[in-house]
PDB file of C-alpha atoms and ligand atoms in Angstrom:
ATOM      1  CA  MET H1273      12.699  26.270   3.236  1.00 52.00           C
ATOM      2  CA  HIS H1274      14.833  26.481   0.097  1.00 57.00           C
ATOM      3  CA  GLU H1275      18.487  27.269   0.903  1.00 60.00           C
ATOM      4  CA  GLN H1276      18.522  30.515  -1.092  1.00 65.00           C
ATOM      5  CA  GLU H1277      15.553  31.869   0.909  1.00 64.00           C
ATOM      6  CA  GLN H1278      17.650  32.164   4.075  1.00 75.00           C
ATOM      7  CA  SER H1279      21.001  33.032   2.603  1.00 95.00           C
ATOM      8  CA  LEU H1280      23.029  36.218   2.802  1.00 98.00           C
ATOM      9  CA  ALA H1281      25.350  37.435   0.044  1.00 98.00           C
ATOM     10  CA  PHE H1282      27.975  39.972   1.054  1.00 98.00           C
ATOM     11  CA  VAL H1283      29.712  42.670  -0.997  1.00 99.00           C
ATOM     12  CA  PRO H1284      32.626  44.280   0.902  1.00 98.00           C
ATOM     13  CA  THR H1285      33.579  47.708  -0.470  1.00 98.00           C
ATOM     14  CA  MET H1286      35.603  50.795   0.357  1.00 98.00           C
ATOM     15  CA  GLY H1287      32.740  53.080  -0.725  1.00 98.00           C
ATOM     16  CA  ALA H1288      32.767  55.829  -3.381  1.00 97.00           C
ATOM     17  CA  LEU H1289      30.356  53.485  -5.074  1.00 98.00           C
ATOM     18  CA  HIS H1290      30.006  53.422  -8.858  1.00 97.00           C
ATOM     19  CA  ASP H1291      28.133  51.230 -11.324  1.00 98.00           C
ATOM     20  CA  GLY H1292      30.803  48.539 -10.943  1.00 98.00           C
ATOM     21  CA  HIS H1293      29.880  48.117  -7.266  1.00 98.00           C
ATOM     22  CA  ILE H1294      26.183  48.140  -8.130  1.00 98.00           C
ATOM     23  CA  SER H1295      26.806  45.351 -10.651  1.00 98.00           C
ATOM     24  CA  LEU H1296      28.283  43.309  -7.766  1.00 98.00           C
ATOM     25  CA  VAL H1297      25.127  43.988  -5.742  1.00 98.00           C
ATOM     26  CA  GLU H1298      22.937  42.964  -8.698  1.00 98.00           C
ATOM     27  CA  LEU H1299      24.875  39.693  -9.029  1.00 98.00           C
ATOM     28  CA  ALA H1300      24.609  39.160  -5.252  1.00 98.00           C
ATOM     29  CA  LYS H1301      20.828  39.580  -5.464  1.00 98.00           C
ATOM     30  CA  THR H1302      20.602  36.640  -7.872  1.00 98.00           C
ATOM     31  CA  LYS H1303      22.581  34.426  -5.469  1.00 97.00           C
ATOM     32  CA  ALA H1304      20.882  34.932  -2.105  1.00 97.00           C
ATOM     33  CA  ALA H1305      17.709  36.141  -0.410  1.00 97.00           C
ATOM     34  CA  LYS H1306      19.412  39.157   1.152  1.00 98.00           C
ATOM     35  CA  VAL H1307      22.419  41.285   0.310  1.00 98.00           C
ATOM     36  CA  ALA H1308      24.725  43.024   2.785  1.00 98.00           C
ATOM     37  CA  VAL H1309      27.292  45.654   1.772  1.00 99.00           C
ATOM     38  CA  SER H1310      30.073  47.018   3.951  1.00 99.00           C
ATOM     39  CA  ILE H1311      31.806  50.346   3.450  1.00 98.00           C
ATOM     40  CA  PHE H1312      35.177  50.672   5.145  1.00 98.00           C
ATOM     41  CA  VAL H1313      38.300  52.335   3.820  1.00 98.00           C
ATOM     42  CA  ASN H1314      40.759  49.859   5.258  1.00 98.00           C
ATOM     43  CA  PRO H1315      43.910  51.609   6.521  1.00 98.00           C
ATOM     44  CA  THR H1316      46.070  48.466   6.619  1.00 98.00           C
ATOM     45  CA  GLN H1317      45.963  47.931   2.868  1.00 98.00           C
ATOM     46  CA  PHE H1318      47.496  51.353   2.197  1.00 97.00           C
ATOM     47  CA  ALA H1319      51.199  52.097   2.641  1.00 95.00           C
ATOM     48  CA  PRO H1320      52.003  55.394   4.417  1.00 95.00           C
ATOM     49  CA  HIS H1321      52.834  57.091   1.080  1.00 95.00           C
ATOM     50  CA  GLU H1322      49.600  55.895  -0.588  1.00 95.00           C
ATOM     51  CA  ASP H1323      46.191  57.559  -0.957  1.00 95.00           C
ATOM     52  CA  PHE H1324      44.390  56.520   2.277  1.00 97.00           C
ATOM     53  CA  ASP H1325      43.669  60.142   3.297  1.00 96.00           C
ATOM     54  CA  SER H1326      42.579  61.297  -0.133  1.00 95.00           C
ATOM     55  CA  TYR H1327      40.663  58.114  -1.053  1.00 96.00           C
ATOM     56  CA  PRO H1328      37.203  59.331  -2.185  1.00 95.00           C
ATOM     57  CA  ARG H1329      34.520  59.123   0.523  1.00 97.00           C
ATOM     58  CA  ASP H1330      30.841  59.943  -0.001  1.00 96.00           C
ATOM     59  CA  ILE H1331      28.704  58.048   2.475  1.00 97.00           C
ATOM     60  CA  GLU H1332      25.450  59.970   1.827  1.00 98.00           C
ATOM     61  CA  SER H1333      25.512  59.269  -1.881  1.00 98.00           C
ATOM     62  CA  ASP H1334      26.655  55.650  -1.286  1.00 98.00           C
ATOM     63  CA  LEU H1335      23.716  54.992   1.030  1.00 98.00           C
ATOM     64  CA  LYS H1336      21.238  56.366  -1.512  1.00 98.00           C
ATOM     65  CA  LYS H1337      22.675  54.115  -4.222  1.00 98.00           C
ATOM     66  CA  LEU H1338      22.506  51.059  -1.967  1.00 98.00           C
ATOM     67  CA  GLU H1339      18.944  51.778  -0.911  1.00 98.00           C
ATOM     68  CA  LYS H1340      17.924  52.143  -4.549  1.00 98.00           C
ATOM     69  CA  ALA H1341      19.704  48.865  -5.358  1.00 98.00           C
ATOM     70  CA  GLY H1342      17.627  47.060  -2.699  1.00 96.00           C
ATOM     71  CA  VAL H1343      20.387  46.163  -0.257  1.00 98.00           C
ATOM     72  CA  ALA H1344      19.034  44.751   3.032  1.00 96.00           C
ATOM     73  CA  LEU H1345      21.947  45.709   5.269  1.00 98.00           C
ATOM     74  CA  VAL H1346      24.751  48.264   5.097  1.00 98.00           C
ATOM     75  CA  TYR H1347      27.597  47.817   7.562  1.00 98.00           C
ATOM     76  CA  LEU H1348      29.682  50.941   8.250  1.00 98.00           C
ATOM     77  CA  PRO H1349      32.274  49.830  10.777  1.00 98.00           C
ATOM     78  CA  GLN H1350      34.570  52.268  12.541  1.00 97.00           C
ATOM     79  CA  GLU H1351      38.271  51.535  12.795  1.00 97.00           C
ATOM     80  CA  HIS H1352      37.942  50.165  16.370  1.00 97.00           C
ATOM     81  CA  ASP H1353      35.253  47.697  15.237  1.00 98.00           C
ATOM     82  CA  ILE H1354      37.708  46.095  12.824  1.00 98.00           C
ATOM     83  CA  TYR H1355      40.941  46.657  14.755  1.00 97.00           C
ATOM     84  CA  PRO H1356      40.019  46.660  18.471  1.00 96.00           C
ATOM     85  CA  HIS H1357      43.573  45.660  19.442  1.00 93.00           C
ATOM     86  CA  GLY H1358      45.534  47.846  17.035  1.00 93.00           C
ATOM     87  CA  LYS H1359      46.224  47.423  13.384  1.00 94.00           C
ATOM     88  CA  ALA H1360      48.080  44.104  13.408  1.00 92.00           C
ATOM     89  CA  LEU H1361      47.947  42.073  10.203  1.00 92.00           C
ATOM     90  CA  THR H1362      46.539  38.908  11.701  1.00 92.00           C
ATOM     91  CA  VAL H1363      45.658  36.982   8.532  1.00 97.00           C
ATOM     92  CA  LYS H1364      48.574  36.455   6.179  1.00 98.00           C
ATOM     93  CA  ALA H1365      47.908  36.143   2.470  1.00 98.00           C
ATOM     94  CA  GLY H1366      48.992  32.862   0.832  1.00 98.00           C
ATOM     95  CA  LYS H1367      50.936  32.016  -2.283  1.00 98.00           C
ATOM     96  CA  GLN H1368      48.496  33.694  -4.674  1.00 98.00           C
ATOM     97  CA  ALA H1369      49.792  36.983  -3.269  1.00 98.00           C
ATOM     98  CA  LYS H1370      53.269  36.343  -4.684  1.00 98.00           C
ATOM     99  CA  GLY H1371      54.397  38.723  -7.446  1.00 98.00           C
ATOM    100  CA  LEU H1372      52.314  41.218  -9.477  1.00 98.00           C
ATOM    101  CA  GLU H1373      50.679  43.622  -6.971  1.00 98.00           C
ATOM    102  CA  SER H1374      52.911  42.444  -4.115  1.00 98.00           C
ATOM    103  CA  ASP H1375      56.047  43.469  -6.002  1.00 98.00           C
ATOM    104  CA  PHE H1376      54.826  47.078  -5.835  1.00 98.00           C
ATOM    105  CA  ARG H1377      52.473  47.075  -2.825  1.00 97.00           C
ATOM    106  CA  PRO H1378      54.021  44.521  -0.446  1.00 96.00           C
ATOM    107  CA  HIS H1379      51.711  45.463   2.453  1.00 94.00           C
ATOM    108  CA  PHE H1380      48.524  45.232   0.400  1.00 98.00           C
ATOM    109  CA  PHE H1381      47.285  41.637   0.494  1.00 98.00           C
ATOM    110  CA  ASP H1382      47.896  41.013   4.213  1.00 98.00           C
ATOM    111  CA  GLY H1383      45.770  44.120   4.826  1.00 98.00           C
ATOM    112  CA  VAL H1384      43.055  42.784   2.536  1.00 98.00           C
ATOM    113  CA  THR H1385      42.988  39.260   4.000  1.00 98.00           C
ATOM    114  CA  THR H1386      42.941  40.671   7.540  1.00 98.00           C
ATOM    115  CA  VAL H1387      40.003  43.009   6.920  1.00 98.00           C
ATOM    116  CA  VAL H1388      38.035  40.555   4.787  1.00 98.00           C
ATOM    117  CA  LYS H1389      38.376  37.724   7.340  1.00 98.00           C
ATOM    118  CA  THR H1390      37.239  40.102  10.112  1.00 98.00           C
ATOM    119  CA  LEU H1391      34.293  41.328   8.031  1.00 98.00           C
ATOM    120  CA  PHE H1392      33.347  37.706   7.235  1.00 98.00           C
ATOM    121  CA  ASP H1393      33.427  36.814  10.948  1.00 98.00           C
ATOM    122  CA  GLN H1394      31.186  39.783  11.757  1.00 98.00           C
ATOM    123  CA  VAL H1395      28.718  39.642   8.838  1.00 98.00           C
ATOM    124  CA  ARG H1396      28.635  35.819   8.533  1.00 98.00           C
ATOM    125  CA  PRO H1397      27.561  35.525   4.907  1.00 98.00           C
ATOM    126  CA  GLN H1398      27.183  32.281   2.948  1.00 98.00           C
ATOM    127  CA  ILE H1399      28.328  33.968  -0.262  1.00 98.00           C
ATOM    128  CA  ALA H1400      30.671  36.880  -0.976  1.00 98.00           C
ATOM    129  CA  ILE H1401      31.166  38.711  -4.260  1.00 98.00           C
ATOM    130  CA  PHE H1402      34.387  40.382  -5.451  1.00 98.00           C
ATOM    131  CA  GLY H1403      35.052  42.146  -8.744  1.00 98.00           C
ATOM    132  CA  GLU H1404      37.388  40.538 -11.259  1.00 98.00           C
ATOM    133  CA  LYS H1405      39.042  43.925 -11.798  1.00 98.00           C
ATOM    134  CA  ASP H1406      41.138  43.137  -8.724  1.00 98.00           C
ATOM    135  CA  TYR H1407      41.797  39.670 -10.118  1.00 98.00           C
ATOM    136  CA  GLN H1408      44.763  38.799  -7.930  1.00 98.00           C
ATOM    137  CA  GLN H1409      42.764  39.949  -4.890  1.00 98.00           C
ATOM    138  CA  LEU H1410      39.991  37.533  -5.884  1.00 98.00           C
ATOM    139  CA  LEU H1411      42.530  34.675  -6.031  1.00 98.00           C
ATOM    140  CA  VAL H1412      44.091  35.707  -2.705  1.00 98.00           C
ATOM    141  CA  ILE H1413      40.699  35.865  -0.947  1.00 98.00           C
ATOM    142  CA  SER H1414      39.584  32.496  -2.388  1.00 98.00           C
ATOM    143  CA  GLU H1415      42.824  30.977  -1.094  1.00 98.00           C
ATOM    144  CA  MET H1416      42.362  32.629   2.331  1.00 98.00           C
ATOM    145  CA  VAL H1417      38.821  31.202   2.630  1.00 98.00           C
ATOM    146  CA  GLN H1418      40.193  27.708   1.911  1.00 98.00           C
ATOM    147  CA  ASN H1419      43.164  28.065   4.258  1.00 98.00           C
ATOM    148  CA  GLU H1420      40.960  29.350   7.091  1.00 98.00           C
ATOM    149  CA  GLY H1421      38.365  26.611   6.470  1.00 98.00           C
ATOM    150  CA  LEU H1422      35.542  29.139   6.049  1.00 98.00           C
ATOM    151  CA  ASP H1423      32.244  27.908   4.625  1.00 98.00           C
ATOM    152  CA  ILE H1424      31.752  30.878   2.295  1.00 98.00           C
ATOM    153  CA  GLN H1425      31.349  30.679  -1.463  1.00 98.00           C
ATOM    154  CA  ILE H1426      33.484  33.300  -3.215  1.00 98.00           C
ATOM    155  CA  ILE H1427      32.123  34.504  -6.534  1.00 98.00           C
ATOM    156  CA  GLY H1428      33.982  36.724  -9.017  1.00 98.00           C
ATOM    157  CA  ALA H1429      31.953  39.305 -10.932  1.00 98.00           C
ATOM    158  CA  PRO H1430      32.855  40.463 -14.458  1.00 98.00           C
ATOM    159  CA  ILE H1431      34.606  43.834 -14.804  1.00 98.00           C
ATOM    160  CA  ALA H1432      32.197  46.739 -15.356  1.00 98.00           C
ATOM    161  CA  ARG H1433      33.499  49.168 -17.990  1.00 98.00           C
ATOM    162  CA  ASP H1434      32.494  52.571 -19.302  1.00 98.00           C
ATOM    163  CA  GLU H1435      31.423  53.041 -22.925  1.00 98.00           C
ATOM    164  CA  PHE H1436      35.097  53.252 -23.940  1.00 98.00           C
ATOM    165  CA  GLY H1437      36.037  50.071 -22.123  1.00 98.00           C
ATOM    166  CA  LEU H1438      37.755  51.754 -19.162  1.00 98.00           C
ATOM    167  CA  ALA H1439      37.337  49.534 -16.087  1.00 98.00           C
ATOM    168  CA  LEU H1440      35.224  51.395 -13.517  1.00 98.00           C
ATOM    169  CA  SER H1441      37.184  52.286 -10.379  1.00 97.00           C
ATOM    170  CA  SER H1442      36.742  54.733  -7.518  1.00 94.00           C
ATOM    171  CA  ARG H1443      40.239  55.990  -8.356  1.00 95.00           C
ATOM    172  CA  ASN H1444      39.084  57.093 -11.844  1.00 97.00           C
ATOM    173  CA  ALA H1445      37.746  60.136  -9.966  1.00 95.00           C
ATOM    174  CA  TYR H1446      41.368  61.330  -9.653  1.00 95.00           C
ATOM    175  CA  LEU H1447      41.821  61.591 -13.445  1.00 98.00           C
ATOM    176  CA  SER H1448      41.782  64.932 -15.274  1.00 98.00           C
ATOM    177  CA  SER H1449      39.852  64.998 -18.556  1.00 97.00           C
ATOM    178  CA  ASP H1450      43.110  64.637 -20.524  1.00 98.00           C
ATOM    179  CA  GLU H1451      44.169  61.704 -18.367  1.00 98.00           C
ATOM    180  CA  LEU H1452      40.756  60.089 -18.806  1.00 98.00           C
ATOM    181  CA  GLU H1453      41.290  60.029 -22.589  1.00 98.00           C
ATOM    182  CA  ILE H1454      44.617  58.261 -22.087  1.00 98.00           C
ATOM    183  CA  ALA H1455      43.218  55.904 -19.436  1.00 98.00           C
ATOM    184  CA  ARG H1456      40.692  54.675 -21.986  1.00 98.00           C
ATOM    185  CA  MET H1457      43.547  53.250 -24.082  1.00 98.00           C
ATOM    186  CA  LEU H1458      44.529  50.816 -21.343  1.00 98.00           C
ATOM    187  CA  ASN H1459      41.861  48.236 -22.139  1.00 98.00           C
ATOM    188  CA  GLN H1460      42.648  48.396 -25.850  1.00 98.00           C
ATOM    189  CA  VAL H1461      46.343  47.704 -25.286  1.00 98.00           C
ATOM    190  CA  LEU H1462      45.388  44.912 -22.877  1.00 98.00           C
ATOM    191  CA  TYR H1463      42.982  43.253 -25.331  1.00 98.00           C
ATOM    192  CA  LYS H1464      45.559  43.454 -28.118  1.00 97.00           C
ATOM    193  CA  ALA H1465      48.188  41.765 -25.931  1.00 97.00           C
ATOM    194  CA  ALA H1466      45.714  39.035 -24.933  1.00 97.00           C
ATOM    195  CA  TYR H1467      44.752  38.500 -28.569  1.00 96.00           C
ATOM    196  CA  ASP H1468      48.394  38.383 -29.710  1.00 96.00           C
ATOM    197  CA  ILE H1469      49.228  35.814 -27.021  1.00 96.00           C
ATOM    198  CA  SER H1470      46.216  33.688 -27.968  1.00 95.00           C
ATOM    199  CA  GLU H1471      47.466  33.760 -31.563  1.00 92.00           C
ATOM    200  CA  LYS H1472      50.683  32.162 -30.268  1.00 79.00           C
ATOM    201  CA  ARG H1473      52.862  35.202 -30.813  1.00 84.00           C
ATOM    202  CA  ASP H1474      55.908  35.176 -28.596  1.00 93.00           C
ATOM    203  CA  GLU H1475      54.553  36.110 -25.141  1.00 94.00           C
ATOM    204  CA  ASN H1476      57.511  38.268 -24.114  1.00 95.00           C
ATOM    205  CA  GLU H1477      57.423  40.099 -27.414  1.00 96.00           C
ATOM    206  CA  ALA H1478      53.660  40.744 -27.110  1.00 96.00           C
ATOM    207  CA  LEU H1479      54.088  42.029 -23.541  1.00 97.00           C
ATOM    208  CA  SER H1480      57.011  44.273 -24.391  1.00 97.00           C
ATOM    209  CA  GLU H1481      55.038  45.719 -27.318  1.00 97.00           C
ATOM    210  CA  ALA H1482      52.125  46.324 -24.921  1.00 98.00           C
ATOM    211  CA  ASN H1483      54.473  48.215 -22.562  1.00 98.00           C
ATOM    212  CA  GLN H1484      55.642  50.397 -25.431  1.00 98.00           C
ATOM    213  CA  ASN H1485      52.062  51.005 -26.583  1.00 98.00           C
ATOM    214  CA  LEU H1486      51.033  52.164 -23.109  1.00 98.00           C
ATOM    215  CA  LEU H1487      53.956  54.576 -22.857  1.00 98.00           C
ATOM    216  CA  ALA H1488      53.203  55.847 -26.383  1.00 98.00           C
ATOM    217  CA  ALA H1489      49.559  56.375 -25.358  1.00 98.00           C
ATOM    218  CA  GLY H1490      50.745  58.688 -22.554  1.00 98.00           C
ATOM    219  CA  PHE H1491      51.047  56.460 -19.488  1.00 98.00           C
ATOM    220  CA  ASP H1492      53.918  57.557 -17.257  1.00 98.00           C
ATOM    221  CA  LYS H1493      55.081  54.282 -15.740  1.00 98.00           C
ATOM    222  CA  ILE H1494      54.142  50.624 -15.920  1.00 98.00           C
ATOM    223  CA  ASP H1495      54.375  48.535 -12.765  1.00 98.00           C
ATOM    224  CA  TYR H1496      53.683  45.259 -14.578  1.00 98.00           C
ATOM    225  CA  PHE H1497      52.178  43.816 -17.723  1.00 98.00           C
ATOM    226  CA  SER H1498      52.190  40.064 -17.121  1.00 97.00           C
ATOM    227  CA  VAL H1499      50.453  36.785 -17.731  1.00 97.00           C
ATOM    228  CA  ARG H1500      49.196  34.671 -14.867  1.00 95.00           C
ATOM    229  CA  GLY H1501      47.198  31.549 -15.638  1.00 92.00           C
ATOM    230  CA  HIS H1502      44.904  32.393 -18.527  1.00 95.00           C
ATOM    231  CA  ARG H1503      44.860  36.138 -17.974  1.00 97.00           C
ATOM    232  CA  VAL H1504      46.895  39.189 -18.854  1.00 98.00           C
ATOM    233  CA  LEU H1505      47.114  41.649 -15.962  1.00 98.00           C
ATOM    234  CA  CYS H1506      48.550  45.138 -15.813  1.00 98.00           C
ATOM    235  CA  ALA H1507      49.075  48.080 -13.484  1.00 98.00           C
ATOM    236  CA  ALA H1508      50.181  51.448 -14.808  1.00 98.00           C
ATOM    237  CA  TRP H1509      50.492  55.033 -13.635  1.00 98.00           C
ATOM    238  CA  LEU H1510      48.943  58.102 -15.150  1.00 98.00           C
ATOM    239  CA  GLY H1511      50.220  61.101 -13.210  1.00 96.00           C
ATOM    240  CA  LYS H1512      49.386  60.347  -9.562  1.00 95.00           C
ATOM    241  CA  THR H1513      46.790  57.705 -10.403  1.00 96.00           C
ATOM    242  CA  ARG H1514      47.530  54.002 -10.504  1.00 97.00           C
ATOM    243  CA  LEU H1515      45.183  52.004 -12.708  1.00 98.00           C
ATOM    244  CA  ILE H1516      44.853  48.226 -12.900  1.00 98.00           C
ATOM    245  CA  ASP H1517      43.046  46.043 -15.400  1.00 98.00           C
ATOM    246  CA  ASN H1518      43.084  42.483 -16.690  1.00 98.00           C
ATOM    247  CA  THR H1519      41.454  40.263 -19.253  1.00 98.00           C
ATOM    248  CA  GLU H1520      41.210  36.623 -20.144  1.00 97.00           C
ATOM    249  CA  ILE H1521      43.403  35.353 -22.980  1.00 97.00           C
ATOM    250  CA  PRO H1522      40.879  34.234 -25.608  1.00 94.00           C
ATOM    251  CA  LYS H1523      41.062  30.672 -26.865  1.00 87.00           C
ATOM    252  CA  SER H1524      43.001  30.668 -30.127  1.00 76.00           C
ATOM    253  CA  LEU H1525      40.828  30.742 -33.222  1.00 59.00           C
ATOM    254  CA  LYS H1526      43.498  28.871 -35.176  1.00 52.00           C
TER     255      LYS H1526
HETATM  256  O1  PAF Y2137      38.401  45.663  -3.334  1.00 78.74           O
HETATM  257  C1  PAF Y2137      38.207  46.441  -2.368  1.00 78.74           C
HETATM  258  O2  PAF Y2137      37.433  47.394  -2.442  1.00 78.74           O
HETATM  259  C2  PAF Y2137      38.918  46.193  -1.047  1.00 78.74           C
HETATM  260  O3  PAF Y2137      40.199  45.687  -1.277  1.00 78.74           O
HETATM  261  C3  PAF Y2137      38.124  45.277  -0.086  1.00 78.74           C
HETATM  262  C4  PAF Y2137      37.946  43.885  -0.669  1.00 78.74           C
HETATM  263  C5  PAF Y2137      36.773  45.888   0.216  1.00 78.74           C
HETATM  264  C6  PAF Y2137      38.888  45.117   1.235  1.00 78.74           C
HETATM  265  O4  PAF Y2137      39.082  46.339   1.871  1.00 78.74           O
END
């Protein structure tokens, strides 16, 4: 039998599924015979002051979307299935977790690596798909898979965006209509910074201009606007909503 005929591709999620998640499922379908999706709002990746309680949950609608998308298996673990011995962070994130998100959400990546390793052990996929929107998360999980010696291929999926370029996110549901207008500027400021850097403008100058442009657009606070590897990554606040996005720095046309 051909390898792909027996394989399982896995898409871990926290639910409140949107077209971005479905694009991960569609990519998964091209990689393996069957696709499994998990829905679990993981408490250990939220700090006590963060939005664990208010995180959007809509299981009925999620299940309909997954059925329509042709998913073979949906795993809906309860907290005791993932944390039978209490919520200890048993899998520590590696060096990819340094900086960026960790400077503002220090608990986050150990929570992610712990839940993802547990889900991998339970679902036993050959392939797992993660969105590039959480780019640092993708790097952290790839590193975890290597460090733990897991035989799972990690694939990053391109960021799904709305017609204005806003990266799709379950947290976009928190935005008022005025905030949504402002949120749609984030990708434009990001692309401009990436373009400026590719054109060999001074990196610090391009990033500081991007910060100013975001504040001028109406963002309230910027956690970071930084370059890592060949990407520009940012996290910024609009009212109570924290948005993240990133893009590749294009190869210079010069
Ligand atoms: O990206 C997410 O939705 C979550 O961080 C993940 C990978 C499902 C782990 O809870």
